[in-house]
Amino acid sequence: MISLVPAFGAHTTTTVMLRLEVPGHYDNNNRWQPGGYGKAFAIKATPVPLGDPDYGDFGKALKPDPTGERQPALIKIASVWKIPNNSLIEYGTELYKIIREGDYHAAGFWMAIGATDTTAKPITVADYPSDMTIMRGHKDILVSQVARERYSGK
């Protein structure tokens, strides 16, 4: 398969913030510790608006549909980073929850579809586990290395 990694250049990508889901767990006293989302870190991605094919529009809308009145805005995101289901992408002023992920890592990239959340829930910030990894291309990278504070030079 042809590698498409060079297609993600400066003219097609932008910086988005990724928050990975940290699952809950039971502690030593057998009490449930709820999970949440880790600290956001920047990745390069190519976001493309994904409209509603029934109406031919993009963005959020109020429509009289049998499934509900509020229709979320959808976005398709291509990146060399794997963007797993249930993670959050911050792009512009919107927060998108990933609802589908596509595996194209044989070609050197990943695809995901995100939707805006129509319910207003606060984000519970949790620490990333020390052994949690994320794929970039064909390599697993520790999330703790990617999410650490960078030296700003100030």
mmCIF file of C-alpha atoms in Angstrom:
data_model
loop_
_atom_site.group_PDB
_atom_site.id
_atom_site.type_symbol
_atom_site.label_atom_id
_atom_site.label_comp_id
_atom_site.label_asym_id
_atom_site.label_seq_id
_atom_site.Cartn_x
_atom_site.Cartn_y
_atom_site.Cartn_z
ATOM 1 C CA MET A 1 0.000 0.000 0.000
ATOM 2 C CA ILE A 2 1.228 3.517 -0.748
ATOM 3 C CA SER A 3 2.202 5.513 2.343
ATOM 4 C CA LEU A 4 0.119 8.648 2.751
ATOM 5 C CA VAL A 5 2.160 10.127 5.612
ATOM 6 C CA PRO A 6 3.636 12.871 3.334
ATOM 7 C CA ALA A 7 0.074 14.046 2.587
ATOM 8 C CA PHE A 8 -0.151 15.455 6.110
ATOM 9 C CA GLY A 9 1.905 18.573 5.445
ATOM 10 C CA ALA A 10 1.765 22.183 6.583
ATOM 11 C CA HIS A 11 -0.920 23.128 4.060
ATOM 12 C CA THR A 12 -3.454 20.464 5.013
ATOM 13 C CA THR A 13 -3.081 20.043 8.776
ATOM 14 C CA THR A 14 -3.810 22.094 11.842
ATOM 15 C CA THR A 15 -3.301 21.671 15.563
ATOM 16 C CA VAL A 16 -6.148 20.135 17.551
ATOM 17 C CA MET A 17 -6.243 19.186 21.213
ATOM 18 C CA LEU A 18 -6.839 15.519 22.089
ATOM 19 C CA ARG A 19 -8.162 14.234 25.415
ATOM 20 C CA LEU A 20 -8.043 10.458 25.849
ATOM 21 C CA GLU A 21 -10.563 8.614 27.974
ATOM 22 C CA VAL A 22 -9.151 7.214 31.214
ATOM 23 C CA PRO A 23 -11.315 4.246 32.272
ATOM 24 C CA GLY A 24 -12.483 3.808 35.855
ATOM 25 C CA HIS A 25 -11.095 1.073 38.071
ATOM 26 C CA TYR A 26 -11.465 -0.616 41.456
ATOM 27 C CA ASP A 27 -8.957 0.369 44.145
ATOM 28 C CA ASN A 28 -7.359 -1.899 46.777
ATOM 29 C CA ASN A 29 -10.445 -1.608 49.029
ATOM 30 C CA ASN A 30 -12.696 -2.781 46.173
ATOM 31 C CA ARG A 31 -14.229 0.676 45.752
ATOM 32 C CA TRP A 32 -14.977 2.042 42.322
ATOM 33 C CA GLN A 33 -12.783 4.957 41.289
ATOM 34 C CA PRO A 34 -14.460 6.800 38.430
ATOM 35 C CA GLY A 35 -12.501 7.576 35.306
ATOM 36 C CA GLY A 36 -12.613 10.685 33.206
ATOM 37 C CA TYR A 37 -10.514 12.358 30.562
ATOM 38 C CA GLY A 38 -6.812 13.089 30.762
ATOM 39 C CA LYS A 39 -5.148 16.408 30.186
ATOM 40 C CA ALA A 40 -5.439 17.683 26.606
ATOM 41 C CA PHE A 41 -2.350 17.587 24.404
ATOM 42 C CA ALA A 42 -1.770 18.938 20.919
ATOM 43 C CA ILE A 43 -1.649 16.750 17.816
ATOM 44 C CA LYS A 44 -1.571 17.544 14.113
ATOM 45 C CA ALA A 45 -4.719 16.541 12.222
ATOM 46 C CA THR A 46 -6.784 17.337 9.147
ATOM 47 C CA PRO A 47 -10.380 18.139 10.143
ATOM 48 C CA VAL A 48 -13.064 18.031 7.437
ATOM 49 C CA PRO A 49 -16.693 18.998 8.138
ATOM 50 C CA LEU A 50 -19.036 16.075 7.691
ATOM 51 C CA GLY A 51 -22.553 17.253 6.906
ATOM 52 C CA ASP A 52 -25.949 15.659 7.140
ATOM 53 C CA PRO A 53 -26.538 13.868 3.821
ATOM 54 C CA ASP A 54 -30.327 14.104 4.238
ATOM 55 C CA TYR A 55 -30.321 17.886 4.425
ATOM 56 C CA GLY A 56 -27.031 18.794 2.711
ATOM 57 C CA ASP A 57 -25.767 21.051 5.479
ATOM 58 C CA PHE A 58 -22.910 21.320 7.950
ATOM 59 C CA GLY A 59 -22.873 22.236 11.619
ATOM 60 C CA LYS A 60 -25.376 21.980 14.442
ATOM 61 C CA ALA A 61 -29.048 22.361 13.638
ATOM 62 C CA LEU A 62 -32.530 22.201 15.092
ATOM 63 C CA LYS A 63 -34.620 19.934 12.878
ATOM 64 C CA PRO A 64 -38.007 18.282 13.367
ATOM 65 C CA ASP A 65 -36.820 14.675 13.179
ATOM 66 C CA PRO A 66 -38.308 11.617 14.889
ATOM 67 C CA THR A 67 -34.929 10.920 16.531
ATOM 68 C CA GLY A 68 -34.771 14.277 18.294
ATOM 69 C CA GLU A 69 -34.724 17.973 17.650
ATOM 70 C CA ARG A 70 -31.044 18.719 18.262
ATOM 71 C CA GLN A 71 -28.735 17.370 15.595
ATOM 72 C CA PRO A 72 -24.998 17.377 16.397
ATOM 73 C CA ALA A 73 -22.339 18.705 14.073
ATOM 74 C CA LEU A 74 -20.111 15.954 12.665
ATOM 75 C CA ILE A 75 -16.449 16.186 11.723
ATOM 76 C CA LYS A 76 -14.077 13.743 10.032
ATOM 77 C CA ILE A 77 -10.498 13.861 11.315
ATOM 78 C CA ALA A 78 -7.462 12.329 9.617
ATOM 79 C CA SER A 79 -4.177 12.139 11.498
ATOM 80 C CA VAL A 80 -1.007 10.123 11.894
ATOM 81 C CA TRP A 81 -2.121 9.728 15.545
ATOM 82 C CA LYS A 82 -4.683 7.078 16.439
ATOM 83 C CA ILE A 83 -7.781 8.793 17.802
ATOM 84 C CA PRO A 84 -9.695 6.137 19.776
ATOM 85 C CA ASN A 85 -13.446 5.995 20.370
ATOM 86 C CA ASN A 86 -14.806 8.047 23.308
ATOM 87 C CA SER A 87 -11.862 10.463 23.219
ATOM 88 C CA LEU A 88 -12.471 14.201 22.888
ATOM 89 C CA ILE A 89 -11.133 16.548 20.208
ATOM 90 C CA GLU A 90 -11.072 20.295 20.805
ATOM 91 C CA TYR A 91 -11.064 22.156 17.501
ATOM 92 C CA GLY A 92 -11.811 25.854 17.381
ATOM 93 C CA THR A 93 -14.502 26.515 19.955
ATOM 94 C CA GLU A 94 -16.163 23.107 19.635
ATOM 95 C CA LEU A 95 -15.639 19.894 21.553
ATOM 96 C CA TYR A 96 -16.168 16.697 19.543
ATOM 97 C CA LYS A 97 -16.564 13.211 20.976
ATOM 98 C CA ILE A 98 -15.165 10.473 18.747
ATOM 99 C CA ILE A 99 -17.931 8.070 17.740
ATOM 100 C CA ARG A 100 -16.146 6.066 14.998
ATOM 101 C CA GLU A 101 -12.551 5.267 14.230
ATOM 102 C CA GLY A 102 -11.056 4.006 11.017
ATOM 103 C CA ASP A 103 -7.915 1.911 10.827
ATOM 104 C CA TYR A 104 -5.737 2.937 7.896
ATOM 105 C CA HIS A 105 -2.409 2.530 9.692
ATOM 106 C CA ALA A 106 -1.116 0.333 6.870
ATOM 107 C CA ALA A 107 -1.138 3.544 4.814
ATOM 108 C CA GLY A 108 0.342 5.536 7.708
ATOM 109 C CA PHE A 109 -2.694 7.400 9.055
ATOM 110 C CA TRP A 110 -5.880 7.044 11.092
ATOM 111 C CA MET A 111 -9.377 8.393 10.479
ATOM 112 C CA ALA A 112 -12.060 9.238 13.046
ATOM 113 C CA ILE A 113 -15.543 10.750 13.078
ATOM 114 C CA GLY A 114 -16.559 13.012 15.920
ATOM 115 C CA ALA A 115 -19.847 14.604 16.938
ATOM 116 C CA THR A 116 -20.575 17.585 19.147
ATOM 117 C CA ASP A 117 -22.147 16.624 22.441
ATOM 118 C CA THR A 118 -25.678 18.001 22.709
ATOM 119 C CA THR A 119 -25.713 17.491 26.483
ATOM 120 C CA ALA A 120 -23.699 19.847 28.653
ATOM 121 C CA LYS A 121 -21.621 17.694 31.019
ATOM 122 C CA PRO A 122 -18.494 18.884 32.821
ATOM 123 C CA ILE A 123 -15.258 17.084 31.970
ATOM 124 C CA THR A 124 -13.743 15.120 34.845
ATOM 125 C CA VAL A 125 -9.966 15.428 34.561
ATOM 126 C CA ALA A 126 -8.041 12.283 35.499
ATOM 127 C CA ASP A 127 -4.355 11.381 35.412
ATOM 128 C CA TYR A 128 -3.170 9.153 32.607
ATOM 129 C CA PRO A 129 -1.951 5.714 33.752
ATOM 130 C CA SER A 130 1.823 5.349 33.463
ATOM 131 C CA ASP A 131 1.515 2.421 31.018
ATOM 132 C CA MET A 132 -1.134 3.953 28.706
ATOM 133 C CA THR A 133 0.006 4.145 25.072
ATOM 134 C CA ILE A 134 -1.213 5.726 21.853
ATOM 135 C CA MET A 135 -0.194 4.846 18.298
ATOM 136 C CA ARG A 136 1.546 7.331 16.025
ATOM 137 C CA GLY A 137 1.886 5.739 12.624
ATOM 138 C CA HIS A 138 3.210 2.256 13.379
ATOM 139 C CA LYS A 139 4.717 2.969 16.828
ATOM 140 C CA ASP A 140 3.212 2.836 20.316
ATOM 141 C CA ILE A 141 4.165 5.916 22.358
ATOM 142 C CA LEU A 142 3.575 6.433 26.076
ATOM 143 C CA VAL A 143 0.852 9.041 26.649
ATOM 144 C CA SER A 144 2.787 10.362 29.649
ATOM 145 C CA GLN A 145 5.602 11.411 27.270
ATOM 146 C CA VAL A 146 3.252 13.130 24.827
ATOM 147 C CA ALA A 147 1.127 14.909 27.446
ATOM 148 C CA ARG A 148 3.973 16.286 29.567
ATOM 149 C CA GLU A 149 4.589 20.019 29.848
ATOM 150 C CA ARG A 150 6.927 21.350 27.194
ATOM 151 C CA TYR A 151 9.692 23.809 27.956
ATOM 152 C CA SER A 152 8.432 27.192 26.837
ATOM 153 C CA GLY A 153 11.736 29.043 27.090
ATOM 154 C CA LYS A 154 10.346 31.639 29.508
#
